[in-house]
Coordinates of C-alpha atoms in Angstrom, one line a residue:
Chain A
M1 CA 107.9 178.0 119.0
A2 CA 109.8 176.8 122.0
E3 CA 111.6 173.5 121.7
S4 CA 109.8 171.9 124.6
E5 CA 106.5 172.6 122.9
L6 CA 107.8 171.2 119.6
V7 CA 108.9 168.1 121.5
Q8 CA 105.5 167.8 123.2
R9 CA 103.6 168.1 119.9
S10 CA 105.9 165.7 118.2
R11 CA 105.3 163.2 120.9
D12 CA 101.6 163.5 120.2
G13 CA 102.3 162.5 116.6
D14 CA 102.5 166.0 115.1
Q15 CA 104.9 165.3 112.2
E16 CA 105.0 169.0 111.2
A17 CA 106.3 169.9 114.7
F18 CA 108.9 167.2 114.5
G19 CA 109.9 168.6 111.1
Q20 CA 110.8 171.8 112.9
L21 CA 113.0 169.9 115.3
V22 CA 114.7 168.1 112.3
L23 CA 115.5 171.5 110.8
R24 CA 117.0 172.7 114.1
Y25 CA 119.2 169.7 114.6
E26 CA 120.0 168.3 111.1
Q27 CA 123.2 170.2 110.9
K28 CA 124.6 168.9 114.1
V29 CA 123.4 165.4 113.6
F30 CA 124.6 165.2 110.1
N31 CA 128.0 166.7 111.0
L32 CA 128.5 164.2 113.7
A33 CA 127.6 161.3 111.4
Y34 CA 129.8 162.7 108.7
R35 CA 132.9 163.0 110.8
F36 CA 132.3 159.6 112.3
T37 CA 131.8 157.7 109.0
G38 CA 133.9 159.9 106.9
N39 CA 131.5 160.1 104.0
A40 CA 128.4 162.0 103.1
D41 CA 126.2 159.1 101.9
D42 CA 126.6 157.0 105.0
A43 CA 126.2 160.1 107.1
Q44 CA 122.9 161.0 105.5
D45 CA 121.6 157.4 105.9
L46 CA 122.6 157.4 109.6
A47 CA 121.2 160.9 110.2
Q48 CA 117.9 160.0 108.6
E49 CA 117.7 156.8 110.5
A50 CA 118.4 158.6 113.7
F51 CA 115.6 161.2 113.2
V52 CA 113.0 158.5 112.3
K53 CA 114.0 156.5 115.3
A54 CA 113.8 159.6 117.5
F55 CA 110.3 160.3 116.3
F56 CA 109.1 156.9 117.2
S57 CA 110.9 156.8 120.5
L58 CA 109.7 160.1 121.7
A59 CA 107.4 158.4 124.2
D60 CA 110.5 157.4 126.0
F61 CA 111.8 160.9 126.2
R62 CA 110.7 162.4 129.5
G63 CA 112.8 165.5 129.5
Q64 CA 115.3 164.1 131.9
A65 CA 118.0 165.5 129.6
A66 CA 118.0 168.2 126.9
F67 CA 116.3 167.0 123.7
G68 CA 119.6 167.6 121.8
T69 CA 121.5 165.3 124.2
W70 CA 118.9 162.7 123.9
L71 CA 118.9 162.9 120.1
H72 CA 122.7 162.7 120.1
R73 CA 122.5 159.5 122.1
I74 CA 120.4 158.0 119.4
V75 CA 122.7 159.1 116.7
S76 CA 125.8 157.8 118.6
N77 CA 124.3 154.4 119.2
L78 CA 123.4 154.1 115.5
C79 CA 126.9 155.1 114.5
L80 CA 128.4 152.5 116.8
D81 CA 126.0 149.8 115.7
E82 CA 126.6 150.6 112.1
L83 CA 130.3 150.3 112.5
R84 CA 130.0 147.0 114.4
R85 CA 127.8 145.7 111.7
R86 CA 130.2 146.8 109.0
R87 CA 133.2 145.4 110.8
R88 CA 131.5 142.0 110.8
H89 CA 130.9 142.4 107.1
H90 CA 134.4 143.8 106.4
V91 CA 133.3 146.7 104.2
I92 CA 135.1 149.4 106.0
S93 CA 137.3 151.3 103.6
L94 CA 139.3 154.1 105.0
D95 CA 140.7 155.1 101.6
E96 CA 137.2 155.5 100.3
A97 CA 136.2 157.6 103.2
V98 CA 139.2 159.9 102.6
A99 CA 138.5 160.1 98.9
T100 CA 134.9 161.2 99.5
D101 CA 136.1 163.6 102.1
E102 CA 138.4 165.3 99.7
G103 CA 135.5 165.8 97.3
E104 CA 133.6 167.4 100.0
M105 CA 136.5 169.6 101.0
E106 CA 136.8 170.8 97.5
R107 CA 133.4 172.3 97.6
Q108 CA 133.9 174.0 100.9
V109 CA 137.3 175.4 100.1
A110 CA 135.8 177.2 97.0
S111 CA 134.0 179.5 99.3
N112 CA 137.0 180.3 101.5
D113 CA 139.0 183.5 101.4
D114 CA 142.4 181.7 101.3
T115 CA 144.8 182.1 98.5
P116 CA 144.8 179.0 96.2
A117 CA 148.0 177.7 97.9
E118 CA 146.6 178.1 101.3
A119 CA 143.4 176.5 100.2
V120 CA 145.3 173.5 99.0
E121 CA 147.3 173.2 102.2
R122 CA 144.2 173.6 104.3
R123 CA 142.4 171.0 102.4
E124 CA 145.2 168.6 102.7
T125 CA 145.5 169.1 106.4
Q126 CA 141.8 168.6 106.8
S127 CA 141.7 165.4 104.9
R128 CA 144.6 164.1 106.9
V129 CA 143.0 165.0 110.2
Q130 CA 139.8 163.3 109.0
A131 CA 141.8 160.2 107.9
A132 CA 143.5 160.1 111.2
I133 CA 140.2 160.3 113.0
A134 CA 139.0 157.4 110.9
T135 CA 141.8 155.2 112.3
L136 CA 140.5 155.6 115.9
D137 CA 138.5 152.9 117.5
E138 CA 134.8 153.8 117.4
E139 CA 134.4 154.8 121.1
F140 CA 137.5 156.9 121.1
R141 CA 136.4 158.5 117.8
L142 CA 132.9 159.2 119.0
A143 CA 134.1 160.7 122.3
L144 CA 136.5 163.0 120.5
I145 CA 134.0 164.2 117.9
L146 CA 131.4 164.9 120.6
C147 CA 134.0 166.9 122.5
D148 CA 136.0 168.7 119.9
I149 CA 133.5 169.1 117.0
E150 CA 130.1 169.1 118.7
G151 CA 131.4 170.9 121.8
Y152 CA 129.7 168.8 124.5
S153 CA 131.0 168.8 128.0
Y154 CA 132.4 165.6 129.6
N155 CA 129.2 165.4 131.6
E156 CA 127.0 165.5 128.5
I157 CA 129.2 163.0 126.7
A158 CA 128.9 160.6 129.6
H159 CA 125.2 161.0 129.3
I160 CA 125.2 160.5 125.5
M161 CA 127.6 157.5 125.6
E162 CA 126.1 156.1 128.7
C163 CA 129.4 155.6 130.5
P164 CA 131.1 157.0 133.6
L165 CA 132.7 160.4 133.6
N166 CA 136.1 158.8 134.1
T167 CA 135.7 156.7 131.0
V168 CA 134.9 159.8 129.0
R169 CA 138.1 161.4 130.3
S170 CA 140.3 158.4 129.5
R171 CA 138.7 158.0 126.0
I172 CA 139.2 161.6 125.0
H173 CA 142.8 161.6 126.3
R174 CA 143.6 158.4 124.6
A175 CA 142.0 159.6 121.3
R176 CA 144.1 162.7 121.3
K177 CA 147.3 161.0 122.1
L178 CA 146.6 158.5 119.3
L179 CA 145.7 161.2 116.9
K180 CA 148.9 163.1 117.7
E181 CA 150.9 159.9 117.1
R182 CA 149.2 159.2 113.8
L183 CA 149.5 162.8 112.5
Q184 CA 153.2 162.6 113.4
D185 CA 153.4 159.5 111.3
R186 CA 152.1 161.5 108.4
E187 CA 154.8 164.1 109.0
L188 CA 152.1 166.7 109.4
F189 CA 152.3 167.3 113.0
A190 CA 155.9 168.0 113.9
P191 CA 156.5 171.0 111.6
A192 CA 153.1 172.3 112.6
V193 CA 154.0 172.2 116.2
V194 CA 157.1 174.1 115.6
K195 CA 155.3 176.7 113.6
R196 CA 152.7 176.9 116.2
L197 CA 155.1 177.3 119.1
E198 CA 157.0 179.9 117.3
G199 CA 153.8 181.8 116.6
R200 CA 152.9 181.7 120.3
E201 CA 156.2 182.9 121.4
S202 CA 156.2 185.9 119.0
R203 CA 152.8 186.9 120.1
Chain B
M1 CA 152.0 166.4 141.4
N2 CA 154.5 164.6 139.2
C3 CA 154.7 164.3 135.4
S4 CA 152.9 161.0 135.0
Q5 CA 150.0 162.2 137.2
T6 CA 149.9 165.4 135.3
R7 CA 149.9 163.7 131.9
K8 CA 146.8 161.6 132.6
L9 CA 144.9 164.8 133.3
L10 CA 146.3 166.9 130.6
S11 CA 143.5 166.4 128.0
A12 CA 140.9 167.2 130.6
Y13 CA 142.9 170.3 131.5
V14 CA 143.0 171.3 127.8
D15 CA 139.2 170.9 127.7
G16 CA 138.7 173.0 130.9
E17 CA 137.2 169.9 132.6
L18 CA 139.4 170.0 135.7
F19 CA 138.2 171.9 138.7
G20 CA 139.4 173.1 142.1
R21 CA 142.5 171.5 143.5
E22 CA 143.2 169.2 140.4
A23 CA 143.1 172.2 138.0
A24 CA 145.4 174.2 140.2
D25 CA 147.9 171.3 140.6
V26 CA 148.1 170.6 136.9
A27 CA 148.4 174.3 136.1
A28 CA 151.3 174.7 138.5
H29 CA 153.1 171.6 137.2
V30 CA 152.7 172.6 133.5
E31 CA 154.0 176.0 134.3
A32 CA 157.1 174.5 135.9
C33 CA 157.8 171.6 133.6
P34 CA 158.9 172.2 130.0
S35 CA 158.2 168.7 128.7
C36 CA 154.6 168.7 130.1
Q37 CA 154.3 172.1 128.7
L38 CA 155.1 170.8 125.2
E39 CA 152.7 167.9 125.7
F40 CA 150.0 170.5 126.7
H41 CA 150.7 172.4 123.5
D42 CA 150.6 169.3 121.4
L43 CA 147.2 168.2 122.8
T44 CA 145.8 171.7 122.4
L45 CA 147.0 171.7 118.8
V46 CA 145.3 168.3 118.2
K47 CA 142.1 169.6 119.7
D48 CA 142.3 172.7 117.5
M49 CA 142.9 170.7 114.4
V50 CA 139.9 168.6 115.0
G51 CA 137.8 171.5 116.0
R52 CA 138.7 173.4 112.8
L53 CA 137.4 170.8 110.5
P54 CA 134.7 172.6 108.6
Q55 CA 131.0 171.9 109.1
V56 CA 129.8 170.0 106.1
P57 CA 126.3 171.3 105.2
A58 CA 123.5 168.8 105.7
P59 CA 122.0 167.9 102.3
S60 CA 118.5 169.2 101.7
S61 CA 117.4 165.7 100.9
L62 CA 118.0 164.7 104.5
Y63 CA 114.9 166.7 105.8
M64 CA 112.8 165.4 102.8
G65 CA 114.0 161.9 103.4
V66 CA 113.0 162.0 107.1
M67 CA 109.6 163.4 106.4
A68 CA 108.9 160.9 103.7
R69 CA 109.9 158.0 106.0
L70 CA 107.7 159.3 108.8
Q71 CA 104.6 159.4 106.5
E72 CA 105.4 156.0 105.0
T73 CA 105.9 154.4 108.4
A74 CA 102.8 156.0 109.8
A75 CA 100.8 154.6 106.9
V76 CA 102.2 151.1 107.3
S77 CA 101.7 151.0 111.1
A78 CA 98.1 152.1 110.7
E79 CA 97.6 149.4 108.2
S80 CA 99.2 146.7 110.4
R81 CA 97.1 147.9 113.4
Q82 CA 94.1 147.3 111.2
E83 CA 95.3 143.9 110.2
H84 CA 95.7 143.0 113.8
A85 CA 92.3 144.3 114.7
F86 CA 90.7 142.0 112.2
G87 CA 93.0 139.1 113.0
A88 CA 94.2 139.1 109.4
G89 CA 97.6 137.5 109.5
P90 CA 100.8 137.7 111.5
A91 CA 102.5 140.9 112.5
R92 CA 105.0 142.3 110.0
A93 CA 107.9 142.3 112.2
T94 CA 108.1 138.6 112.7
S95 CA 107.3 137.5 109.2
R96 CA 110.6 138.8 107.9
R97 CA 112.6 136.6 110.1
P98 CA 113.9 133.5 108.2
A99 CA 112.4 130.3 109.3
W100 CA 115.8 128.6 110.0
L101 CA 116.6 131.3 112.5
R102 CA 113.7 130.3 114.7
Y103 CA 114.8 126.7 114.6
W104 CA 118.4 127.6 115.1
K105 CA 117.6 129.9 118.1
T106 CA 116.0 127.1 120.0
G107 CA 117.8 124.2 118.5
V108 CA 120.6 122.1 119.9
A109 CA 122.9 123.6 117.4
A110 CA 122.6 127.0 119.0
A111 CA 123.8 125.7 122.3
A112 CA 126.8 123.9 120.8
V113 CA 127.7 126.9 118.7
A114 CA 127.4 129.4 121.6
A115 CA 129.5 127.2 123.8
F116 CA 132.1 126.9 121.2
T117 CA 132.2 130.6 120.4
F118 CA 132.3 131.5 124.1
A119 CA 135.0 129.1 125.1
W120 CA 137.1 130.1 122.2
G121 CA 136.8 133.8 122.8
M122 CA 137.7 133.4 126.4
K123 CA 141.0 131.6 125.9
L124 CA 141.9 133.4 122.8
L125 CA 144.1 136.1 124.2
P126 CA 146.2 134.6 126.9
S127 CA 146.9 131.4 125.0
P128 CA 145.8 131.5 121.4
P129 CA 145.3 128.3 119.4
P130 CA 147.6 128.1 116.4
L131 CA 146.1 129.9 113.4
V132 CA 145.8 126.7 111.5
A133 CA 147.1 123.3 112.2
D134 CA 150.0 123.5 109.8
G135 CA 152.1 125.6 112.1
G136 CA 153.8 127.3 109.1
N137 CA 151.9 129.0 106.4
S138 CA 149.3 130.2 108.7
T139 CA 148.0 133.0 106.5
V140 CA 148.1 131.1 103.2
P141 CA 144.5 131.3 102.0
P142 CA 142.7 128.0 101.6
E143 CA 142.2 128.7 97.9
Q144 CA 146.0 128.6 97.6
T145 CA 146.6 125.4 99.4
L146 CA 143.7 123.4 98.4
P147 CA 142.9 123.7 94.7
G148 CA 141.3 120.5 93.6
I149 CA 141.9 118.8 96.8
V150 CA 139.2 117.8 99.1
Q151 CA 140.4 117.5 102.6
P152 CA 138.5 115.5 105.1
P153 CA 138.5 117.0 108.5
E154 CA 141.5 116.0 110.5
E155 CA 141.5 114.0 113.7
S156 CA 142.1 117.0 115.8
N157 CA 138.9 118.6 114.7
P158 CA 135.5 117.7 115.8
A159 CA 134.8 114.9 113.3
P160 CA 131.5 115.2 111.7
E161 CA 129.5 112.1 112.4
P162 CA 126.8 111.2 109.9
D163 CA 124.8 109.8 112.9
T164 CA 124.3 113.3 114.3
V165 CA 122.6 114.5 111.2
A166 CA 119.0 114.0 111.9
S167 CA 117.0 112.0 109.4
E168 CA 118.6 113.7 106.4
P169 CA 120.2 111.2 104.2
V170 CA 122.3 113.8 102.3
T171 CA 125.2 114.5 104.6
E172 CA 128.4 112.5 104.4
P173 CA 130.8 115.2 105.4
S174 CA 134.0 113.2 106.0
G175 CA 134.0 111.2 102.8
P176 CA 136.1 112.3 99.8
I177 CA 133.2 113.6 97.7
G178 CA 135.1 114.3 94.5
T179 CA 135.8 117.8 93.3
N180 CA 133.0 119.4 91.4
P181 CA 134.6 122.1 89.3
T182 CA 131.7 124.4 89.9
V183 CA 132.3 124.2 93.6
N184 CA 136.0 124.7 93.8
P185 CA 136.7 128.2 95.1
G186 CA 140.0 128.0 93.4
D187 CA 138.2 128.5 90.2
A188 CA 136.7 131.7 91.2
P189 CA 138.1 134.4 88.8
N190 CA 139.1 136.9 91.5
V191 CA 141.1 134.6 93.7
P192 CA 144.7 134.5 92.6
V193 CA 146.3 131.1 93.0
T194 CA 149.9 131.8 93.7
N195 CA 151.1 128.7 95.6
E196 CA 151.5 125.2 94.4
P197 CA 149.5 122.6 96.3
D198 CA 152.7 121.2 97.8
V199 CA 152.2 123.5 100.8
T200 CA 149.2 121.4 101.8
P201 CA 149.6 121.0 105.5
P202 CA 150.4 117.7 107.0
A203 CA 147.5 116.2 108.9
G204 CA 147.0 116.9 112.6
D205 CA 150.0 117.4 114.9
P206 CA 150.1 121.2 115.4
P207 CA 153.5 122.2 116.6
A208 CA 153.9 123.7 120.1
E209 CA 153.6 127.5 120.3
D210 CA 156.8 129.4 120.2
A211 CA 157.9 131.5 123.1
P212 CA 156.5 135.0 122.7
D213 CA 158.6 137.2 120.5
A214 CA 160.5 139.7 122.4
E215 CA 159.5 142.7 120.3
E216 CA 155.9 142.0 119.6
P217 CA 154.8 139.5 122.2
D218 CA 151.2 139.0 121.2
F219 CA 151.5 139.5 117.6
G220 CA 154.6 137.4 117.3
S221 CA 153.4 134.4 119.3
R222 CA 150.2 134.4 117.5
F223 CA 151.5 134.4 114.0
G224 CA 154.7 132.4 114.5
T225 CA 157.9 132.9 112.7
A226 CA 156.9 131.4 109.4
G227 CA 154.7 134.3 108.5
A228 CA 157.7 136.3 107.5
E229 CA 158.4 133.9 104.6
L230 CA 155.0 134.5 103.1
P231 CA 154.7 136.7 100.1
G232 CA 153.4 140.0 101.5
G233 CA 154.7 139.3 105.0
D234 CA 152.4 138.9 108.0
R235 CA 149.2 139.5 106.2
L236 CA 146.1 138.7 108.0
V237 CA 143.2 138.1 105.8
A238 CA 139.5 137.5 106.5
K239 CA 137.8 135.6 103.7
T240 CA 134.2 135.4 102.8
M241 CA 132.7 133.1 100.1
H242 CA 129.3 133.8 98.7
V243 CA 127.4 130.9 97.4
A244 CA 123.8 130.3 96.3
L245 CA 121.8 127.1 95.9
T246 CA 118.2 126.0 95.6
A247 CA 116.6 123.8 98.2
A248 CA 113.4 121.8 97.8
D249 CA 112.4 123.0 101.3
A250 CA 114.3 125.9 102.7
E251 CA 113.3 125.2 106.3
A252 CA 114.4 121.6 106.1
F253 CA 117.6 122.7 104.4
A254 CA 118.3 125.1 107.3
V255 CA 117.7 122.4 109.8
S256 CA 120.1 120.0 108.1
L257 CA 122.6 122.9 107.7
A258 CA 122.4 123.6 111.4
D259 CA 123.3 120.0 112.2
L260 CA 126.1 120.0 109.7
A261 CA 127.5 123.2 111.1
A262 CA 127.3 121.8 114.6
A263 CA 129.2 118.7 113.5
Y264 CA 131.9 120.8 112.0
G265 CA 132.2 123.2 115.0
A266 CA 131.0 126.0 112.7
T267 CA 129.0 129.0 113.8
M268 CA 125.8 130.0 112.1
E269 CA 124.0 133.3 112.1
P270 CA 121.9 135.4 109.9
G271 CA 123.7 137.1 107.0
D272 CA 122.7 139.8 104.5
D273 CA 119.3 139.7 102.9
S274 CA 118.2 136.5 104.6
A275 CA 121.3 134.7 103.6
I276 CA 122.8 132.3 106.2
R277 CA 126.3 133.1 107.4
L278 CA 128.6 130.3 108.6
R279 CA 132.1 130.4 109.9
V280 CA 133.9 127.2 109.2
P281 CA 137.3 126.3 110.5
I282 CA 139.5 127.0 107.6
N283 CA 141.0 123.5 107.3
D284 CA 137.6 121.8 106.8
F285 CA 135.9 124.1 104.5
M286 CA 136.3 122.1 101.3
S287 CA 134.5 119.0 102.6
F288 CA 132.1 121.3 104.4
I289 CA 131.2 123.0 101.1
D290 CA 130.8 119.7 99.4
S291 CA 128.4 118.6 102.0
V292 CA 126.4 121.8 101.8
R293 CA 126.2 121.4 98.0
Q294 CA 124.5 118.0 98.5
L295 CA 121.9 119.5 100.8
G296 CA 120.5 121.5 97.9
V297 CA 118.8 120.5 94.7
P298 CA 121.5 118.9 92.4
D299 CA 123.3 121.3 90.1
T300 CA 121.9 124.4 91.6
F301 CA 125.0 125.2 93.7
K302 CA 126.8 128.4 92.5
S303 CA 129.9 130.1 93.8
L304 CA 129.0 133.7 93.4
K305 CA 132.2 135.5 94.6
N306 CA 135.0 135.4 97.1
T307 CA 136.1 138.4 99.0
E308 CA 139.2 138.9 101.0
T309 CA 139.7 141.7 103.5
D310 CA 143.2 142.5 104.8
V311 CA 142.8 143.1 108.5
T312 CA 146.5 143.3 109.3
E313 CA 146.4 147.0 110.1
A314 CA 143.3 146.8 112.1
V315 CA 144.5 144.0 114.2
R316 CA 147.9 145.6 114.7
N317 CA 146.2 148.8 115.9
L318 CA 143.8 147.0 118.1
T319 CA 146.6 144.9 119.6
A320 CA 148.6 148.0 120.4
E321 CA 145.5 149.6 121.9
R322 CA 144.7 146.5 124.0
D323 CA 148.3 146.4 125.3
Y324 CA 148.2 150.1 126.2
L325 CA 144.9 149.6 128.1
Q326 CA 146.2 146.5 129.7
K327 CA 149.1 148.4 131.0
A328 CA 147.0 151.3 132.2
F329 CA 144.7 148.8 134.0
A330 CA 147.7 147.1 135.6
D331 CA 148.9 150.4 136.8
G332 CA 145.6 150.9 138.6
D333 CA 143.5 152.9 136.2
E334 CA 140.1 151.3 136.6
S335 CA 138.4 153.7 134.2
V336 CA 139.8 151.7 131.3
Q337 CA 138.4 148.4 132.3
E338 CA 135.3 148.6 130.1
D339 CA 137.3 149.6 127.1
L340 CA 139.9 146.9 127.7
Q341 CA 137.2 144.2 127.7
M342 CA 135.8 145.7 124.6
K343 CA 139.1 145.6 122.7
E344 CA 139.7 142.0 123.8
A345 CA 136.3 141.0 122.5
R346 CA 136.9 142.8 119.3
L347 CA 140.3 141.2 118.8
A348 CA 138.7 137.8 119.4
E349 CA 136.1 138.6 116.7
Y350 CA 138.9 139.4 114.2
F351 CA 140.7 136.2 114.9
R352 CA 137.6 134.3 114.5
D353 CA 137.2 135.8 111.1
I354 CA 140.8 135.0 110.2
E355 CA 140.8 131.5 111.4
H356 CA 137.5 130.6 109.8
L357 CA 136.2 130.9 106.3
T358 CA 133.0 132.8 106.3
I359 CA 130.4 131.3 103.9
E360 CA 127.3 133.3 103.0
I361 CA 124.7 131.0 101.6
T362 CA 121.7 132.4 99.8
V363 CA 119.0 129.8 99.7
N364 CA 116.3 129.8 97.0
S365 CA 113.4 127.7 97.8
L366 CA 111.6 125.6 95.2
G367 CA 108.4 126.2 97.1
S368 CA 108.3 130.0 96.8

């Protein structure tokens, strides 16, 4: 069934139709929440909340944007709200996020074709990147995830984050510069750059 | 196009988000300039690293959870529509709001609190008030400086006046109301007491702010020079104390509490699970707690736990970020204005948490 029809039916209260939309988008939505919060439990809570909220706000959705973009706006707002709430309550724990992340990574790496040594290195790199993302301020983090992980264009991100295009540009640029600095702090980046540049030259 | 113009556009260039003339200019510059070329490679690498993070599969319980919630909520809303139709009771949404909040939202306390918070937040960054009025051991936790000592509010603070507490005979905040061992946060098992009480600050007379430190202007001026002498260095800690008590009438309690909070210049807002959250200036918290204790039914006051959060790293990062944006804004980049304001507000929030003790009060009502 076409997405627009599923949306239309969902708006009329058809929960089964909405279930189809959930299945289509749960991966993207969950992944965004996961990369933003850094752990699976929070990500699931946020993603669930976002879908429920979307269902009951469908009346506001007039098809001015793609359904996916509209849905991502809801998820993004929930992510930002949640973080603000948590900052007030001081329960943010980056260590915890990283620890959970490694658990997740372990599972994924098992299915990889890497040699064990490569798998370990890859896992380590990934959890460092995730930890570095977690240090970014939430707007920077969100813009970066929407761009580099979810693959949205600047225009779409401006729509999702409800901010001017220029702001998207400066947020992403700033996020990347900070990420580079922080990965350098962790002595991960510098050798990688060398390796990378050498690789490029020999190609 | 020079290097600094190019640098600003490099991320957009990496993302293929530059068009026409801009794209051509950046491409030409990157081609000719080795250092911008390296930066371009770095940014590309960062993008790749983030992009290569694996997709974490959504748990199957997500779909089930969403569908269950939809059915549940649909059932509840149908029920509440029915209740409405028959005029049977208030709507659900409002019944969950604690009674004190309704009072507080409309009460005098709210205005005082809002004005306080606002004024404080505004002047915070350019010319911050000293962390505490002792000018020295600014990050020494109150539990360390005040075990067993009840400190009346100092002259420099808004002195609580019993007259302002409407019709409640229970508040006498400025009097030395003895130290009840059950109230003393120093007794809480998870709070290490490392300092002797001899670091108790002298009353009043905050010293003038030092000139900004050359290396870390904001950070340095804010935390003074004495911070370095503290064990653990410039540690910034936000403290929360969780207490519970029983009140004969929860609503009356909340009203008295709002008055008390206003007298102390404390802020008051909803906390977790219908608890009440207050932020009390850190110097006054002992006498404040004592006054709160007396608002409840005798001997029902319990100190549940104390939590400390080290926010040093967060504040440091945020300060650096703020400075960066400030510089960008000063250099004419208006796209950062919104973010700059956000960082400043967020910093203000952190400092509010550091300079106040947060108290979460869970009130049990005898009536319910």
